[in-house]
XYZ file of C-alpha atoms in Angstrom:
274
model
C -64.407 53.599 -79.968
C -66.727 50.598 -79.599
C -64.491 49.079 -77.341
C -65.548 48.021 -74.023
C -63.911 47.236 -70.716
C -64.678 43.648 -70.857
C -63.573 43.503 -74.779
C -60.128 45.131 -73.373
C -59.498 42.637 -70.524
C -60.741 39.646 -72.500
C -57.934 40.259 -75.192
C -55.386 40.642 -72.104
C -56.808 37.531 -70.533
C -57.088 35.219 -73.519
C -53.173 36.426 -74.529
C -52.024 35.438 -71.155
C -54.104 32.275 -71.047
C -52.971 31.073 -74.220
C -49.215 31.465 -73.189
C -49.656 29.999 -69.586
C -51.805 27.154 -70.410
C -48.870 25.518 -72.643
C -46.670 25.052 -69.384
C -46.253 21.878 -67.649
C -46.723 21.477 -64.498
C -44.737 19.089 -61.764
C -47.025 16.171 -61.111
C -47.813 15.784 -57.391
C -49.183 12.362 -56.323
C -52.914 13.215 -54.966
C -52.841 11.592 -50.926
C -55.794 13.636 -49.913
C -58.941 15.916 -51.541
C -60.837 17.826 -49.367
C -63.877 20.459 -50.456
C -64.383 23.348 -47.780
C -67.042 26.100 -47.688
C -66.257 29.494 -47.038
C -68.833 31.544 -45.850
C -67.496 35.393 -45.244
C -68.913 38.705 -44.988
C -67.122 40.875 -47.069
C -67.970 44.627 -45.611
C -68.846 45.539 -42.238
C -71.514 47.949 -43.360
C -73.486 45.036 -44.723
C -73.878 42.419 -42.100
C -76.300 40.585 -43.879
C -74.226 40.101 -46.879
C -72.840 36.783 -46.938
C -70.721 35.411 -49.883
C -70.366 31.582 -50.045
C -67.897 29.760 -52.067
C -66.211 26.184 -52.215
C -62.625 25.529 -52.239
C -60.515 22.688 -53.004
C -57.361 21.348 -50.697
C -55.499 18.826 -52.583
C -52.922 17.375 -50.475
C -49.375 15.472 -52.045
C -46.531 13.866 -50.605
C -44.829 17.173 -49.296
C -47.641 19.983 -49.706
C -51.042 20.996 -50.151
C -53.004 22.868 -52.495
C -55.656 25.358 -51.698
C -57.832 26.943 -54.416
C -61.309 27.810 -55.578
C -63.290 25.345 -56.932
C -64.660 27.680 -59.789
C -61.084 28.703 -60.811
C -60.529 24.465 -61.533
C -63.534 24.406 -63.133
C -62.278 27.440 -65.308
C -59.089 25.664 -65.931
C -60.974 22.535 -67.294
C -63.458 24.372 -69.580
C -61.085 26.943 -71.126
C -58.974 23.926 -72.045
C -61.459 21.894 -73.467
C -62.301 25.235 -75.466
C -58.854 26.026 -76.548
C -58.198 22.671 -77.772
C -61.009 22.962 -79.969
C -60.708 26.460 -81.311
C -57.615 28.466 -80.194
C -58.945 31.511 -82.160
C -62.259 31.993 -80.956
C -62.849 31.004 -77.190
C -66.485 31.660 -76.146
C -66.131 32.669 -72.194
C -69.959 32.303 -71.707
C -71.300 30.192 -68.787
C -67.651 29.462 -67.597
C -67.761 29.737 -63.813
C -65.709 32.708 -62.280
C -64.278 33.263 -58.906
C -64.378 35.723 -56.432
C -61.130 34.527 -55.185
C -58.331 34.726 -57.687
C -55.536 33.574 -55.887
C -53.839 30.173 -55.057
C -51.951 28.823 -51.820
C -49.531 26.225 -51.428
C -48.777 25.102 -48.049
C -45.582 23.029 -46.712
C -44.332 22.195 -43.540
C -41.942 25.401 -43.669
C -44.327 28.088 -44.703
C -47.413 29.086 -47.127
C -46.961 30.554 -50.584
C -49.666 33.046 -51.778
C -49.790 33.097 -55.522
C -51.896 36.202 -57.292
C -51.522 37.005 -61.159
C -52.008 40.782 -61.622
C -52.176 41.553 -65.181
C -49.571 39.380 -66.985
C -47.618 39.157 -64.072
C -47.855 36.196 -61.805
C -46.830 37.564 -58.060
C -46.315 35.434 -54.923
C -45.348 36.464 -51.311
C -44.312 34.062 -48.253
C -45.827 33.516 -44.797
C -44.449 31.257 -42.032
C -46.358 28.587 -40.760
C -48.489 29.235 -37.823
C -46.654 27.905 -34.893
C -48.585 29.701 -31.821
C -51.618 27.278 -31.727
C -53.066 26.740 -28.512
C -54.399 23.290 -28.082
C -57.778 23.136 -25.873
C -58.690 19.960 -23.631
C -62.203 19.845 -25.916
C -63.492 17.635 -28.340
C -66.699 17.642 -30.575
C -68.229 15.464 -33.811
C -68.208 17.718 -37.072
C -69.939 16.189 -39.901
C -69.146 12.707 -38.243
C -65.603 13.438 -37.690
C -64.147 13.607 -34.191
C -62.243 16.818 -33.469
C -60.271 18.472 -31.149
C -60.330 22.124 -30.419
C -57.265 24.732 -30.836
C -57.161 28.777 -30.700
C -54.868 31.361 -32.376
C -54.551 34.899 -32.916
C -53.606 35.439 -36.871
C -53.271 38.683 -38.813
C -55.666 40.856 -36.278
C -58.087 37.643 -36.221
C -58.772 35.458 -33.146
C -59.714 32.019 -34.583
C -61.267 28.854 -32.935
C -60.150 25.753 -34.992
C -61.458 22.186 -34.909
C -59.014 19.464 -36.365
C -58.924 15.745 -36.349
C -56.065 13.656 -35.495
C -57.869 10.680 -36.989
C -56.659 12.476 -40.612
C -52.755 13.163 -39.693
C -52.379 15.741 -42.336
C -51.146 19.162 -41.039
C -53.076 21.561 -43.202
C -56.285 23.164 -43.661
C -57.897 26.083 -45.582
C -56.293 29.364 -46.318
C -52.873 29.671 -44.616
C -54.186 27.594 -41.619
C -51.529 24.728 -40.960
C -49.324 23.215 -38.178
C -51.600 21.591 -36.249
C -51.488 17.602 -35.571
C -54.408 16.832 -37.929
C -56.166 18.100 -40.506
C -58.715 21.314 -39.665
C -62.444 20.231 -40.093
C -63.555 23.714 -39.265
C -62.225 27.025 -38.535
C -64.114 30.246 -37.491
C -63.089 33.360 -36.562
C -64.594 34.897 -33.338
C -66.242 37.566 -34.746
C -68.386 35.234 -37.125
C -67.358 37.088 -40.103
C -65.368 34.116 -41.649
C -66.073 30.749 -41.248
C -64.087 27.580 -43.170
C -65.637 24.405 -43.093
C -65.283 20.574 -44.447
C -68.090 19.552 -46.593
C -66.722 16.874 -48.614
C -63.529 14.629 -48.575
C -62.665 11.857 -51.083
C -61.908 8.547 -50.209
C -58.171 7.232 -50.456
C -58.876 4.165 -52.500
C -60.049 6.718 -55.308
C -57.086 8.624 -55.282
C -54.709 5.695 -56.284
C -52.949 6.884 -59.388
C -54.289 10.246 -59.537
C -52.301 13.633 -59.361
C -52.849 17.602 -58.276
C -55.022 18.857 -60.920
C -53.715 22.568 -60.519
C -52.343 23.841 -63.209
C -48.532 25.389 -63.698
C -50.171 28.705 -64.660
C -51.309 29.024 -61.065
C -47.702 29.000 -59.676
C -44.941 28.404 -62.033
C -42.667 31.337 -62.497
C -43.795 33.720 -60.139
C -42.202 37.018 -59.069
C -41.550 36.977 -55.605
C -42.567 40.449 -53.597
C -43.995 41.253 -50.259
C -47.509 41.235 -49.927
C -47.815 44.972 -49.410
C -46.238 45.363 -52.686
C -48.794 42.527 -54.439
C -51.746 44.774 -53.024
C -49.940 48.144 -54.513
C -49.536 45.962 -57.856
C -53.084 45.143 -57.903
C -54.639 48.546 -57.304
C -52.237 49.630 -59.795
C -53.334 47.565 -62.275
C -56.942 48.289 -62.178
C -56.097 51.943 -62.214
C -54.302 51.520 -65.630
C -56.444 49.713 -67.031
C -59.154 52.300 -66.683
C -56.537 54.829 -67.887
C -55.665 52.879 -71.157
C -58.929 52.226 -72.054
C -59.964 55.975 -71.361
C -56.750 57.068 -73.616
C -58.276 54.883 -76.852
C -61.302 56.575 -76.630
C -63.566 54.538 -74.218
C -66.305 56.654 -72.943
C -67.754 55.465 -69.280
C -71.275 55.677 -68.835
C -73.159 57.441 -66.011
C -73.925 53.457 -64.910
C -70.454 52.783 -64.832
C -69.738 56.053 -63.152
C -72.499 55.062 -60.480
C -70.928 51.529 -60.032
C -67.414 52.717 -59.326
C -68.801 55.267 -56.846
C -70.766 52.696 -55.165
C -67.820 50.042 -55.043
C -65.545 53.216 -53.563
C -68.718 53.479 -50.920
C -68.526 49.571 -50.432
C -64.802 49.961 -49.512
C -65.291 52.146 -46.469
C -66.587 48.690 -45.047
C -64.041 46.113 -46.460
C -63.581 43.387 -44.144
C -60.468 41.148 -45.663
C -59.658 37.812 -43.921
C -56.614 39.468 -42.667
C -56.379 42.970 -40.433
C -53.168 43.056 -39.875
C -49.617 42.502 -42.571
């Protein structure tokens, strides 16, 4: 069959998105909007390879949304194209994120969301409560910060937070400090989040969080282990379904798969422990 993997995934993708974009999301008034730059080393066997991506932290009255800025741009551009022609949506030049997740932080927990195939899965993590506050200060990007340290999921982290911004949130699942986290780095230097942009409160008046409901509504609650297993099974099933329909993978595709498997030997996730 003249049916590529990309075409197969695109059909699934458009079907899911045409349904999910029609869902209405709860409106959260925007109280803070911050942009973080994540720099990380995804593989321990290639220490010179550094991935960079921007993330948005949007704070409402009772919760905060942490998501890739490219995913937000994708939502906006996809919706614009969808409204023009629902039958034909050109995905060319629409940004793609390497981070296909959303984290919603509250005072009680952090909820992780990730779509796997046509199912949105979610698992819960308690708020970090073992922070060690250090009597040390630093100015970062013109913001007065205080130091804190924590061991979380197998990594030792150094955080710099600002009580001048009294929001108990930060990038990823990092929250629970008496001020916004401005910068947090694990001691190996493999992962680093830094605040690079914030929107003045005056510019937020009347605005709401722009994370669409498809990223978190009607999610199936699972454990982290179950989510990882589902992700792996989905990838294997897609390849099996394509081969059963007659798709033949070229030698180049097989070689890329072999290289990817080799890369996994040095896989360097942000969380080293469950």
